[in-house]
Coordinates of C-alpha atoms and ligand atoms in Angstrom, one line a residue:
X1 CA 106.8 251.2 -19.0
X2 CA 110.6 250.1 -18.9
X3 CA 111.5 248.5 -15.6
X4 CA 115.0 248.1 -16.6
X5 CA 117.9 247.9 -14.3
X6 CA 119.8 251.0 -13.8
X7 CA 123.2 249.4 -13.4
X8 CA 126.5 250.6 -13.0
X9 CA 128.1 249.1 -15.6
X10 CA 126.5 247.6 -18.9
X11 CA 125.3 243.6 -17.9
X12 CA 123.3 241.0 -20.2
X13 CA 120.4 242.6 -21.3
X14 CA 118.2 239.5 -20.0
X15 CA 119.5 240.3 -16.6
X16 CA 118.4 244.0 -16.6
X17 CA 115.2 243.6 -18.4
X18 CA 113.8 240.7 -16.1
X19 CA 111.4 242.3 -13.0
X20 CA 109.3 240.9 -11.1
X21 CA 105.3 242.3 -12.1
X22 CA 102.2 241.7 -10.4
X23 CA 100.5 242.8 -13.5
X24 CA 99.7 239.8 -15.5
X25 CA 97.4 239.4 -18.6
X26 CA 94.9 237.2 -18.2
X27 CA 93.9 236.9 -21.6
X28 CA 96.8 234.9 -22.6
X29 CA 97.0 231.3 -21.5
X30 CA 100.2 229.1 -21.1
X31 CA 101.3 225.5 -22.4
X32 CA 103.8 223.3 -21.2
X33 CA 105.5 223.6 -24.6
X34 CA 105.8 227.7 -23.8
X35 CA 107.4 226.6 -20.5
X36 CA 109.5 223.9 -21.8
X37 CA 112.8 225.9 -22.9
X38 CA 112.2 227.4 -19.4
X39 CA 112.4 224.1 -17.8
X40 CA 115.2 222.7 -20.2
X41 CA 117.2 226.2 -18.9
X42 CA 116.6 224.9 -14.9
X43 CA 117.7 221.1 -15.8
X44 CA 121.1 222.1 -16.9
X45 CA 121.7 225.1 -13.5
X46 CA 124.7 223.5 -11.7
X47 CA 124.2 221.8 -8.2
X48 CA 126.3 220.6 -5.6
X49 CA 127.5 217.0 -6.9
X50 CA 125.5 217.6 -9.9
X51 CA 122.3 216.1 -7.4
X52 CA 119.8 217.9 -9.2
X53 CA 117.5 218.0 -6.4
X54 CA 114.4 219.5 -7.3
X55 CA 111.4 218.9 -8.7
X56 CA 108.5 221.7 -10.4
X57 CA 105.0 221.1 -10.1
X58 CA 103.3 223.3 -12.8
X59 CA 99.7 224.4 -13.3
X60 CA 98.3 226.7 -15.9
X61 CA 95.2 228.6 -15.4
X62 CA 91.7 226.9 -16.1
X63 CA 93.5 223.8 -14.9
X64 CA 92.8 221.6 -11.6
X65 CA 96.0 222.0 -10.7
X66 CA 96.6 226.0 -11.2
X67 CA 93.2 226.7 -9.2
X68 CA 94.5 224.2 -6.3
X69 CA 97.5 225.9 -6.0
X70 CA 96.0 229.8 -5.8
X71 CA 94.3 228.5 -3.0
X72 CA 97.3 228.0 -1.0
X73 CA 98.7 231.4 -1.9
X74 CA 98.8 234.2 1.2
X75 CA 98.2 237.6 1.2
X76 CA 98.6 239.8 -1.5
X77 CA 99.7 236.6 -3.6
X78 CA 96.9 235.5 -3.8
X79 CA 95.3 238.1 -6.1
X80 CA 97.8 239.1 -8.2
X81 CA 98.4 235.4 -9.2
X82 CA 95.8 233.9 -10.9
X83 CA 95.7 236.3 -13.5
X84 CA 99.0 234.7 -14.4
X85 CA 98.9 231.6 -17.1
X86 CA 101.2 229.0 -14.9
X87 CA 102.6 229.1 -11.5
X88 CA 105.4 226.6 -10.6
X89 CA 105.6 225.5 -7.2
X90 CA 109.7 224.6 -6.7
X91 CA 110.5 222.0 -4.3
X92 CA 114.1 220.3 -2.7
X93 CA 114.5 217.3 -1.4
X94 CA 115.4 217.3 2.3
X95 CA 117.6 215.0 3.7
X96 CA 119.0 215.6 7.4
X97 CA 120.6 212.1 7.0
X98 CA 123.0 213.3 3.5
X99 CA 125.3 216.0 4.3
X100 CA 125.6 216.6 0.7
X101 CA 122.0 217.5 0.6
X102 CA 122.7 220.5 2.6
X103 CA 122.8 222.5 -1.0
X104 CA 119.6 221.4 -1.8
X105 CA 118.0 224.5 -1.4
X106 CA 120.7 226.9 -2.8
X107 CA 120.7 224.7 -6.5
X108 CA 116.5 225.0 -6.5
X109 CA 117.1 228.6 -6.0
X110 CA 119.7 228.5 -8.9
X111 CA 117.5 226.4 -11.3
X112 CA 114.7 228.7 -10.6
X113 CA 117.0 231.7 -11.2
X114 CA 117.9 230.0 -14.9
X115 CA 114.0 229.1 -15.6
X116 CA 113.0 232.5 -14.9
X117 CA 115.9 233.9 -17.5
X118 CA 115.0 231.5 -19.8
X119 CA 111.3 232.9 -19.8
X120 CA 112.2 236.2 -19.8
X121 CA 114.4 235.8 -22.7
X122 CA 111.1 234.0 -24.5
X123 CA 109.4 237.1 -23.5
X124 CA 107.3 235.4 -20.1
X125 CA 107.7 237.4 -17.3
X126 CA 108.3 235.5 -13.9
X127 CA 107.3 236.7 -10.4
X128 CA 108.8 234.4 -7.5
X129 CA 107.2 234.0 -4.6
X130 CA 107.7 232.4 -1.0
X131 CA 104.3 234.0 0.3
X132 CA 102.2 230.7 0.6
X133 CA 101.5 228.1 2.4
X134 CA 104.1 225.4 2.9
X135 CA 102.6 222.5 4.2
X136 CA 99.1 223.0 2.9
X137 CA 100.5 222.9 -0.8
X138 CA 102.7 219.5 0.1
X139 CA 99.5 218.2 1.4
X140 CA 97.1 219.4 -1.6
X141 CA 99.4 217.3 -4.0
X142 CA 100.5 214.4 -2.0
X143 CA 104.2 215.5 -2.1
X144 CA 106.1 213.2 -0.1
X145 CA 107.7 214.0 3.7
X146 CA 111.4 214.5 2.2
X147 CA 110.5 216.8 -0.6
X148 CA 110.0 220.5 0.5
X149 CA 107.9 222.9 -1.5
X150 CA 110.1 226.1 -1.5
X151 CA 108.6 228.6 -3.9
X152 CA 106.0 229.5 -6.4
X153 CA 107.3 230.9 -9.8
X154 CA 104.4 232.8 -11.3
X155 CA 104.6 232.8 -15.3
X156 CA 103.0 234.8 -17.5
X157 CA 102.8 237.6 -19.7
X158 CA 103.4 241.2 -18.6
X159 CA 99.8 242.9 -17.8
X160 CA 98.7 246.5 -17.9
X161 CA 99.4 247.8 -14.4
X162 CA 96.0 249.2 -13.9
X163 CA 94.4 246.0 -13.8
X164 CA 95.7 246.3 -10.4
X165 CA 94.3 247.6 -7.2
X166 CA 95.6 250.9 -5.9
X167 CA 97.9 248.9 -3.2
X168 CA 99.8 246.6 -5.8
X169 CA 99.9 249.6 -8.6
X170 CA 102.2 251.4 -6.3
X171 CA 104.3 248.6 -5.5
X172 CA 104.5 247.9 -9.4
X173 CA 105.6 251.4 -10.2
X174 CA 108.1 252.2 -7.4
X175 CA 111.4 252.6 -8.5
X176 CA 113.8 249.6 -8.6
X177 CA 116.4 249.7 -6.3
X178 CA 119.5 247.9 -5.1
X179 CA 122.0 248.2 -2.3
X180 CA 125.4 249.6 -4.1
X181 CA 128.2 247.5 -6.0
X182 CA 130.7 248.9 -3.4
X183 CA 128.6 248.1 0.2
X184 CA 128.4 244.3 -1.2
X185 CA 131.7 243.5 -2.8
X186 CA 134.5 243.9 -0.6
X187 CA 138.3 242.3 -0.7
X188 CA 139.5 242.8 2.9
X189 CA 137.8 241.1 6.2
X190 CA 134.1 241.5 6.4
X191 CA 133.4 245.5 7.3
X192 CA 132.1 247.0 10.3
X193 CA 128.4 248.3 9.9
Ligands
LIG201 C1 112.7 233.6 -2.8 C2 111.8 234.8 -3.1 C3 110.6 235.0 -2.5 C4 109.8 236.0 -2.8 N1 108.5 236.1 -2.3 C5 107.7 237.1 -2.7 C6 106.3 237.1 -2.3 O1 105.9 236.2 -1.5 N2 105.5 238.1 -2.8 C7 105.9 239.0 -3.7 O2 105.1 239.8 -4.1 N3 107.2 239.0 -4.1 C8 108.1 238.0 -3.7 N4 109.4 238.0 -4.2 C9 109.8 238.9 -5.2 C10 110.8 239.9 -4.7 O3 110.1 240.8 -3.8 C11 111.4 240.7 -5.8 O4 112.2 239.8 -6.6 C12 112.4 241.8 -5.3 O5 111.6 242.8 -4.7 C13 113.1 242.4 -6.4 O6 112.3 242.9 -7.5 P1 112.6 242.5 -9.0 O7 112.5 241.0 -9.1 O8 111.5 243.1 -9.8 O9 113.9 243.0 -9.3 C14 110.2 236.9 -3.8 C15 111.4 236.7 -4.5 C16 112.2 235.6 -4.2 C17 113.5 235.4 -4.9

């Protein structure tokens, strides 16, 4: 099943492979050392004054960690998810105090957007997801009051999509789409919708 990007003009074939599935095997298992080139690719994205604020807390499945986390998942997330073999929970620090901290949640979005590259180009597939709950996840691993978890990156490899219910098959079969190249790019003042 190729979920490829049907782009307008030939990009990186990392870029237009990468998708997001629901589908994951849950045969396979995950090791840091799979998720370390992943991790290396997110500690060198760029950040405003090179602050570097995040942090990833990472559980794979069977682990203390990975089940803790599936817990705080909502809605459909939570049962697609644990089929994967890690899920990352992304964090920022917040700091109302630091004007330059006000970036803090664009550079996690950029690391994550390197990791989840990275993974795909090691042939992981990575699913990101804001769909959980916020302060129950802080709470379930002590994170301290300035750093914010943000996002969950679900890792794993690519599952067959009829391990899923008859909701999530359709969602994982629909066609890709994108707003056009020409109705997000523009060189003259903002246009009139
Ligand atoms: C910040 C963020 C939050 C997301 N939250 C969810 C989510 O809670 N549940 C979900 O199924 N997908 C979630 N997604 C996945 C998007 O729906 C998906 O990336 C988008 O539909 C484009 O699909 P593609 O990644 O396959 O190209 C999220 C993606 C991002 C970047």
């Amino acid at each position: 099943m190729s979920r490829a990007a049907k782009t307008s003009t030939p990009i990186l074939s990392v870029l237009a492979q990468r998708w997001s599935p629901r589908s994951f095997d849950p045969t396979k298992s995950l090791t840091l050392a799979d998720l370390t080139p992943s991790f290396e690719a997110a500690r060198w994205a760029p950040s405003a004054n090179n602050a570097q604020e995040w942090r990833f807390l990472v559980g794979f499945r069977g682990d203390a960690t990975f089940e803790a986390m599936t817990e705080h998942l909502s809605g459909w997330n939570a049962s697609w998810a644990p089929n994967a073999g890690a899920i990352v929970v992304g964090m920022f620090e917040d700091d109302p105090e630091n004007k330059a901290r006000d970036y803090a949640p664009y550079d996690l979005g950029q690391a994550v957007a390197h990791f989840s590259v990275q993974a795909h180009a090691d042939g992981l597939f990575v699913h990101q997801a804001a769909g959980f709950e916020r302060d129950a996840m802080a709470a379930a691993f002590s994170v301290p009051e300035s750093w914010k978890p943000f996002v969950v990156a679900v890792v794993g490899h690519l599952g067959a999509p009829e391990l899923l219910n008859e909701t999530l098959l359709a969602r994982e079969t629909a066609p890709r789409v994108r707003r056009p190249l020409d109705e997000t790019v523009f060189t003259e003042p903002f246009p009139s919708v």
